């Protein structure tokens, strides 16, 4: 009887499994036959039910089919974010359950190609490149030429979006004559190739093209040649053809309207353009009224909105309305940004945010100049902050949140995944620069895609748990901290047309504007170049003093003259300017110790943003130092004087010194977690457009991407190495330098160099730095004091007192005035003195009341 019951249960289960697979396919086919919002709702409900019941590979495969169909529909209805989530889940299911082992289901055509295209549409460029390269590899492995060429086409579209037109021309040229390319694929390759050649200026007329141009290419050519009237006529012809011959998605139709409005704007027909833009908006938001402006709740993650709002803002004559449109653009940008996980994608997309921020600041500066209403300045500063080190801020605030809620497993997992993502990225970069094995690159791309999906899934839960993630600052809080620090804050915004300077004190706020021209840019670059070689300044001291005072006036540095402490938030090329070395007035002296350097009147700290300044806490430091000194003796790059640095640290601090062979890469990585202060006296490389910045250990280099993967908790990192603050400059994010790498890894405060520095002078400054640090427990004070002591040191000759030798080091971090220990001592001592004084006063008063006085005659 028991055997019969078991057999019945087995057969029932088997039958149910078969039924579930069929149910999934039937649900998908029913949806395909009648695609609309109601059937989508029904399909999603069934999908949720099926998910809780699936057990077999066949059932998972059926679910992949269902999800791909759902993803296609969501994409066609411009619900891009939901489409991405659906395709990502399908791919994760297909790979996770190894469904290719049971079926020849075309995962490339059904899932990976549309997912890659969606990544491009939403600006997720890192994931787009990753997924496209994955299916190109898979197609090559399976000898599927069609998909391989499709991959080349979509990769070219991605690179075209990123402005990498030379790469596009090379890539498409390699496939145009491929005998396996279909007629349609060949047409697409030629079209992409021609468009990139146009962008590069290699095609200026029909004669430059080996094939006849259709209406669209003629339109593109007229547009490139700035023949806007001809371009508009040709565009309207293209538009009519598209509307009559193709079933267009709402997104494509909106982009068609947008392109027409852009052309009309170029022709000065702004009113007509505004009406066309409203048609584009109505296409994306069918319920939108013709008389009202869209609201944030009407919007979703669609980058076409951004282009529409930016153009609306550009052509409107009302400042308030323009700012409203720009704010909507920023809002949609943030919706899109919430789907990105890789910092490379975030950085690549910051250029548009940067341009928009400048336009907002322009409008607000003009309003402020007319009204002198400081509320315009405060708002302009908020816009400037939106484009300040956003990727660095992201990881900074995630780590801050984890410190606040250290036992939260969601936050722990998120941070672990983010660091793993950086680790795999570093392996990918290393492979691409090294052996460049296709199979390895594919493996890393696949891992990165899986990590991205996992991070996004987790992000949703974290957002629900911690909904308030706004890091905007208030002027009141900023001024309160400035008062506490006895400081003034100067933030620069290095725009396309102007350099803006925001000056905030504990009681006031100002906005200054510097007109940017080729002459101004040359003046800044020329000054920075004075520090390229130790002899440049000494060979023409008069030229130096003239330029140093000129830069002081140009950048309006006099705003910090009256204050003891200054926080400077540089931007663009100003990241490389040594503000300490500017001169506060003209001078004819050639004696550097007598020059009126800014360093003599103000102590300067730098920061990446106001948000980071406000949230960097001053902690009581445990003076435990890990010193790394490879020395590189008996080599052409020996750092013999670094031994003197090591001795200074030993004498002043509780320290562990890794010398010579001990100063190896692995030793540093393993020990760095245990020390509050890290000191690296070594060589560093600023990198170039191919190779990332790196820092040298005795045996190997540590590359920038490897640094990103570390999880440091250091209170202070001192980089006594060349060019640790130099790297490829990105708008809004700053230099991709070793210093930034340490910040990203978790260092709270940093001291680093802006150029190649002399071994001996560095050792002298570092010896002085640690003596002062030991006395004041403040890297901020120690950095300033070490420079002054170097200038006043009579044993150093005038040539070596050139600012080249002492002003390279800049400090990023908190302003700690005095150590807590000293402060408490002074309070205690003051209270004792006060008590003694009170005791004597009351004793004398009591004694006086018991004494009789002699009356006068």
GROMACS .gro file of N, CA, C and O in nm, residues 29-108:
model
  320
   29UNK      N    1   0.244   3.251  -2.498
   29UNK     CA    2   0.182   3.255  -2.632
   29UNK      C    3   0.052   3.338  -2.630
   29UNK      O    4   0.022   3.410  -2.726
   30UNK      N    5  -0.022   3.327  -2.522
   30UNK     CA    6  -0.145   3.407  -2.508
   30UNK      C    7  -0.112   3.556  -2.509
   30UNK      O    8  -0.182   3.636  -2.574
   31UNK      N    9  -0.006   3.591  -2.441
   31UNK     CA   10   0.038   3.732  -2.437
   31UNK      C   11   0.084   3.779  -2.574
   31UNK      O   12   0.050   3.888  -2.618
   32UNK      N   13   0.160   3.694  -2.646
   32UNK     CA   14   0.211   3.729  -2.779
   32UNK      C   15   0.095   3.756  -2.875
   32UNK      O   16   0.100   3.848  -2.958
   33UNK      N   17  -0.012   3.679  -2.861
   33UNK     CA   18  -0.127   3.693  -2.951
   33UNK      C   19  -0.205   3.822  -2.928
   33UNK      O   20  -0.275   3.870  -3.017
   34UNK      N   21  -0.191   3.879  -2.807
   34UNK     CA   22  -0.269   4.000  -2.776
   34UNK      C   23  -0.191   4.087  -2.677
   34UNK      O   24  -0.219   4.089  -2.558
   35UNK      N   25  -0.094   4.160  -2.731
   35UNK     CA   26  -0.008   4.241  -2.644
   35UNK      C   27  -0.071   4.376  -2.613
   35UNK      O   28  -0.098   4.456  -2.704
   36UNK      N   29  -0.099   4.400  -2.486
   36UNK     CA   30  -0.148   4.530  -2.440
   36UNK      C   31  -0.123   4.540  -2.289
   36UNK      O   32  -0.070   4.446  -2.229
   37UNK      N   33  -0.162   4.650  -2.230
   37UNK     CA   34  -0.134   4.672  -2.087
   37UNK      C   35  -0.207   4.572  -1.998
   37UNK      O   36  -0.154   4.528  -1.897
   38UNK      N   37  -0.329   4.538  -2.036
   38UNK     CA   38  -0.405   4.443  -1.954
   38UNK      C   39  -0.344   4.304  -1.960
   38UNK      O   40  -0.331   4.235  -1.858
   39UNK      N   41  -0.307   4.261  -2.081
   39UNK     CA   42  -0.247   4.128  -2.092
   39UNK      C   43  -0.109   4.125  -2.027
   39UNK      O   44  -0.067   4.021  -1.976
   40UNK      N   45  -0.039   4.240  -2.026
   40UNK     CA   46   0.091   4.248  -1.957
   40UNK      C   47   0.072   4.230  -1.806
   40UNK      O   48   0.149   4.157  -1.741
   41UNK      N   49  -0.032   4.292  -1.754
   41UNK     CA   50  -0.062   4.279  -1.611
   41UNK      C   51  -0.092   4.134  -1.575
   41UNK      O   52  -0.043   4.081  -1.474
   42UNK      N   53  -0.171   4.068  -1.659
   42UNK     CA   54  -0.204   3.926  -1.636
   42UNK      C   55  -0.079   3.840  -1.643
   42UNK      O   56  -0.058   3.751  -1.560
   43UNK      N   57   0.006   3.868  -1.743
   43UNK     CA   58   0.129   3.791  -1.761
   43UNK      C   59   0.221   3.806  -1.638
   43UNK      O   60   0.279   3.708  -1.590
   44UNK      N   61   0.233   3.928  -1.587
   44UNK     CA   62   0.319   3.954  -1.472
   44UNK      C   63   0.270   3.882  -1.347
   44UNK      O   64   0.349   3.831  -1.268
   45UNK      N   65   0.137   3.876  -1.330
   45UNK     CA   66   0.078   3.803  -1.216
   45UNK      C   67   0.109   3.653  -1.226
   45UNK      O   68   0.148   3.590  -1.126
   46UNK      N   69   0.094   3.600  -1.346
   46UNK     CA   70   0.123   3.457  -1.366
   46UNK      C   71   0.272   3.429  -1.348
   46UNK      O   72   0.311   3.327  -1.293
   47UNK      N   73   0.356   3.521  -1.396
   47UNK     CA   74   0.502   3.506  -1.382
   47UNK      C   75   0.539   3.493  -1.235
   47UNK      O   76   0.620   3.408  -1.197
   48UNK      N   77   0.478   3.577  -1.150
   48UNK     CA   78   0.506   3.572  -1.006
   48UNK      C   79   0.463   3.438  -0.947
   48UNK      O   80   0.533   3.380  -0.862
   49UNK      N   81   0.349   3.385  -0.993
   49UNK     CA   82   0.301   3.255  -0.944
   49UNK      C   83   0.395   3.143  -0.988
   49UNK      O   84   0.432   3.056  -0.909
   50UNK      N   85   0.434   3.146  -1.116
   50UNK     CA   86   0.522   3.042  -1.169
   50UNK      C   87   0.657   3.040  -1.096
   50UNK      O   88   0.714   2.933  -1.070
   51UNK      N   89   0.708   3.159  -1.065
   51UNK     CA   90   0.841   3.170  -1.003
   51UNK      C   91   0.852   3.091  -0.873
   51UNK      O   92   0.957   3.035  -0.841
   52UNK      N   93   0.742   3.086  -0.799
   52UNK     CA   94   0.744   3.016  -0.669
   52UNK      C   95   0.731   2.865  -0.684
   52UNK      O   96   0.747   2.791  -0.587
   53UNK      N   97   0.703   2.818  -0.806
   53UNK     CA   98   0.677   2.675  -0.827
   53UNK      C   99   0.784   2.605  -0.911
   53UNK      O  100   0.793   2.483  -0.910
   54UNK      N  101   0.865   2.681  -0.982
   54UNK     CA  102   0.961   2.623  -1.077
   54UNK      C  103   1.068   2.540  -1.006
   54UNK      O  104   1.126   2.583  -0.906
   55UNK      N  105   1.095   2.422  -1.062
   55UNK     CA  106   1.199   2.335  -1.005
   55UNK      C  107   1.291   2.276  -1.111
   55UNK      O  108   1.409   2.250  -1.085
   56UNK      N  109   1.242   2.255  -1.232
   56UNK     CA  110   1.322   2.184  -1.334
   56UNK      C  111   1.384   2.281  -1.435
   56UNK      O  112   1.339   2.395  -1.452
   57UNK      N  113   1.482   2.232  -1.508
   57UNK     CA  114   1.548   2.312  -1.612
   57UNK      C  115   1.451   2.346  -1.724
   57UNK      O  116   1.454   2.457  -1.779
   58UNK      N  117   1.365   2.251  -1.760
   58UNK     CA  118   1.267   2.277  -1.868
   58UNK      C  119   1.173   2.391  -1.830
   58UNK      O  120   1.137   2.473  -1.914
   59UNK      N  121   1.135   2.393  -1.702
   59UNK     CA  122   1.047   2.501  -1.655
   59UNK      C  123   1.120   2.635  -1.657
   59UNK      O  124   1.063   2.738  -1.694
   60UNK      N  125   1.247   2.632  -1.619
   60UNK     CA  126   1.327   2.755  -1.623
   60UNK      C  127   1.341   2.805  -1.766
   60UNK      O  128   1.335   2.926  -1.792
   61UNK      N  129   1.361   2.713  -1.859
   61UNK     CA  130   1.374   2.752  -2.000
   61UNK      C  131   1.244   2.814  -2.051
   61UNK      O  132   1.247   2.915  -2.124
   62UNK      N  133   1.133   2.757  -2.012
   62UNK     CA  134   1.003   2.814  -2.049
   62UNK      C  135   0.989   2.955  -1.994
   62UNK      O  136   0.938   3.046  -2.062
   63UNK      N  137   1.036   2.974  -1.870
   63UNK     CA  138   1.028   3.107  -1.808
   63UNK      C  139   1.120   3.207  -1.880
   63UNK      O  140   1.085   3.324  -1.894
   64UNK      N  141   1.237   3.162  -1.928
   64UNK     CA  142   1.325   3.250  -2.006
   64UNK      C  143   1.252   3.298  -2.131
   64UNK      O  144   1.257   3.417  -2.166
   65UNK      N  145   1.183   3.206  -2.199
   65UNK     CA  146   1.107   3.241  -2.319
   65UNK      C  147   1.001   3.347  -2.285
   65UNK      O  148   0.986   3.447  -2.354
   66UNK      N  149   0.927   3.323  -2.175
   66UNK     CA  150   0.823   3.417  -2.133
   66UNK      C  151   0.882   3.555  -2.103
   66UNK      O  152   0.830   3.659  -2.148
   67UNK      N  153   0.993   3.559  -2.030
   67UNK     CA  154   1.053   3.686  -1.991
   67UNK      C  155   1.108   3.763  -2.112
   67UNK      O  156   1.100   3.885  -2.116
   68UNK      N  157   1.161   3.692  -2.208
   68UNK     CA  158   1.211   3.758  -2.329
   68UNK      C  159   1.097   3.825  -2.405
   68UNK      O  160   1.111   3.938  -2.454
   69UNK      N  161   0.982   3.756  -2.415
   69UNK     CA  162   0.866   3.815  -2.482
   69UNK      C  163   0.815   3.937  -2.406
   69UNK      O  164   0.780   4.039  -2.466
   70UNK      N  165   0.816   3.927  -2.275
   70UNK     CA  166   0.773   4.040  -2.192
   70UNK      C  167   0.871   4.157  -2.210
   70UNK      O  168   0.829   4.274  -2.222
   71UNK      N  169   0.999   4.128  -2.213
   71UNK     CA  170   1.102   4.231  -2.231
   71UNK      C  171   1.088   4.305  -2.363
   71UNK      O  172   1.100   4.427  -2.369
   72UNK      N  173   1.060   4.229  -2.472
   72UNK     CA  174   1.041   4.291  -2.603
   72UNK      C  175   0.925   4.391  -2.600
   72UNK      O  176   0.936   4.502  -2.654
   73UNK      N  177   0.816   4.352  -2.536
   73UNK     CA  178   0.700   4.440  -2.530
   73UNK      C  179   0.731   4.566  -2.447
   73UNK      O  180   0.699   4.678  -2.489
   74UNK      N  181   0.793   4.548  -2.333
   74UNK     CA  182   0.826   4.663  -2.248
   74UNK      C  183   0.918   4.761  -2.321
   74UNK      O  184   0.903   4.882  -2.309
   75UNK      N  185   1.011   4.706  -2.398
   75UNK     CA  186   1.102   4.790  -2.477
   75UNK      C  187   1.023   4.869  -2.582
   75UNK      O  188   1.043   4.990  -2.599
   76UNK      N  189   0.932   4.801  -2.650
   76UNK     CA  190   0.853   4.867  -2.756
   76UNK      C  191   0.763   4.977  -2.700
   76UNK      O  192   0.729   5.073  -2.769
   77UNK      N  193   0.725   4.963  -2.572
   77UNK     CA  194   0.639   5.063  -2.507
   77UNK      C  195   0.720   5.167  -2.429
   77UNK      O  196   0.666   5.243  -2.349
   78UNK      N  197   0.852   5.168  -2.453
   78UNK     CA  198   0.944   5.265  -2.391
   78UNK      C  199   0.954   5.253  -2.239
   78UNK      O  200   0.992   5.348  -2.171
   79UNK      N  201   0.922   5.136  -2.188
   79UNK     CA  202   0.940   5.111  -2.044
   79UNK      C  203   1.078   5.044  -2.027
   79UNK      O  204   1.089   4.925  -1.998
   80UNK      N  205   1.179   5.127  -2.048
   80UNK     CA  206   1.314   5.074  -2.064
   80UNK      C  207   1.369   5.011  -1.937
   80UNK      O  208   1.435   4.907  -1.942
   81UNK      N  209   1.344   5.075  -1.825
   81UNK     CA  210   1.399   5.024  -1.698
   81UNK      C  211   1.340   4.886  -1.666
   81UNK      O  212   1.413   4.794  -1.627
   82UNK      N  213   1.209   4.872  -1.684
   82UNK     CA  214   1.143   4.743  -1.658
   82UNK      C  215   1.189   4.638  -1.759
   82UNK      O  216   1.205   4.520  -1.725
   83UNK      N  217   1.211   4.682  -1.883
   83UNK     CA  218   1.259   4.589  -1.986
   83UNK      C  219   1.397   4.536  -1.951
   83UNK      O  220   1.425   4.416  -1.965
   84UNK      N  221   1.484   4.625  -1.904
   84UNK     CA  222   1.620   4.584  -1.865
   84UNK      C  223   1.614   4.482  -1.752
   84UNK      O  224   1.680   4.377  -1.757
   85UNK      N  225   1.534   4.510  -1.651
   85UNK     CA  226   1.521   4.418  -1.537
   85UNK      C  227   1.473   4.281  -1.583
   85UNK      O  228   1.522   4.177  -1.537
   86UNK      N  229   1.378   4.280  -1.676
   86UNK     CA  230   1.321   4.154  -1.725
   86UNK      C  231   1.425   4.074  -1.804
   86UNK      O  232   1.442   3.953  -1.783
   87UNK      N  233   1.494   4.140  -1.896
   87UNK     CA  234   1.596   4.071  -1.975
   87UNK      C  235   1.712   4.024  -1.886
   87UNK      O  236   1.768   3.916  -1.907
   88UNK      N  237   1.750   4.106  -1.789
   88UNK     CA  238   1.858   4.068  -1.698
   88UNK      C  239   1.822   3.942  -1.619
   88UNK      O  240   1.905   3.853  -1.601
   89UNK      N  241   1.697   3.936  -1.575
   89UNK     CA  242   1.652   3.818  -1.499
   89UNK      C  243   1.651   3.694  -1.588
   89UNK      O  244   1.690   3.585  -1.545
   90UNK      N  245   1.612   3.712  -1.713
   90UNK     CA  246   1.610   3.600  -1.807
   90UNK      C  247   1.752   3.549  -1.833
   90UNK      O  248   1.776   3.427  -1.833
   91UNK      N  249   1.846   3.640  -1.852
   91UNK     CA  250   1.986   3.601  -1.878
   91UNK      C  251   2.047   3.533  -1.756
   91UNK      O  252   2.118   3.433  -1.769
   92UNK      N  253   2.017   3.590  -1.639
   92UNK     CA  254   2.068   3.531  -1.515
   92UNK      C  255   2.014   3.389  -1.498
   92UNK      O  256   2.087   3.296  -1.460
   93UNK      N  257   1.888   3.369  -1.530
   93UNK     CA  258   1.825   3.237  -1.519
   93UNK      C  259   1.888   3.139  -1.620
   93UNK      O  260   1.919   3.025  -1.586
   94UNK      N  261   1.907   3.186  -1.742
   94UNK     CA  262   1.961   3.101  -1.848
   94UNK      C  263   2.103   3.055  -1.814
   94UNK      O  264   2.136   2.937  -1.827
   95UNK      N  265   2.186   3.149  -1.770
   95UNK     CA  266   2.326   3.115  -1.737
   95UNK      C  267   2.337   3.038  -1.605
   95UNK      O  268   2.412   2.941  -1.594
   96UNK      N  269   2.257   3.083  -1.507
   96UNK     CA  270   2.265   3.022  -1.374
   96UNK      C  271   2.225   2.876  -1.372
   96UNK      O  272   2.281   2.796  -1.296
   97UNK      N  273   2.130   2.840  -1.456
   97UNK     CA  274   2.082   2.701  -1.461
   97UNK      C  275   2.139   2.624  -1.580
   97UNK      O  276   2.094   2.512  -1.608
   98UNK      N  277   2.237   2.686  -1.647
   98UNK     CA  278   2.308   2.621  -1.760
   98UNK      C  279   2.210   2.560  -1.860
   98UNK      O  280   2.219   2.442  -1.898
   99UNK      N  281   2.116   2.643  -1.904
   99UNK     CA  282   2.009   2.593  -1.991
   99UNK      C  283   2.056   2.566  -2.134
   99UNK      O  284   1.986   2.499  -2.211
  100UNK      N  285   2.174   2.617  -2.170
  100UNK     CA  286   2.228   2.587  -2.304
  100UNK      C  287   2.260   2.438  -2.317
  100UNK      O  288   2.271   2.386  -2.429
  101UNK      N  289   2.271   2.369  -2.203
  101UNK     CA  290   2.302   2.225  -2.207
  101UNK      C  291   2.181   2.140  -2.247
  101UNK      O  292   2.195   2.024  -2.283
  102UNK      N  293   2.059   2.199  -2.239
  102UNK     CA  294   1.939   2.120  -2.271
  102UNK      C  295   1.865   2.172  -2.394
  102UNK      O  296   1.767   2.112  -2.438
  103UNK      N  297   1.912   2.287  -2.448
  103UNK     CA  298   1.837   2.345  -2.559
  103UNK      C  299   1.928   2.431  -2.647
  103UNK      O  300   2.031   2.482  -2.602
  104UNK      N  301   1.888   2.449  -2.772
  104UNK     CA  302   1.959   2.540  -2.862
  104UNK      C  303   1.887   2.675  -2.870
  104UNK      O  304   1.897   2.748  -2.969
  105UNK      N  305   1.812   2.708  -2.765
  105UNK     CA  306   1.741   2.836  -2.758
  105UNK      C  307   1.838   2.950  -2.786
  105UNK      O  308   1.947   2.958  -2.729
  106UNK      N  309   1.801   3.042  -2.876
  106UNK     CA  310   1.890   3.151  -2.920
  106UNK      C  311   1.888   3.264  -2.818
  106UNK      O  312   1.814   3.362  -2.833
  107UNK      N  313   1.968   3.250  -2.715
  107UNK     CA  314   1.973   3.350  -2.608
  107UNK      C  315   2.032   3.482  -2.659
  107UNK      O  316   2.000   3.590  -2.606
  108UNK      N  317   2.117   3.476  -2.761
  108UNK     CA  318   2.176   3.600  -2.816
  108UNK      C  319   2.067   3.686  -2.879
  108UNK      O  320   2.050   3.804  -2.846
   0.00000   0.00000   0.00000
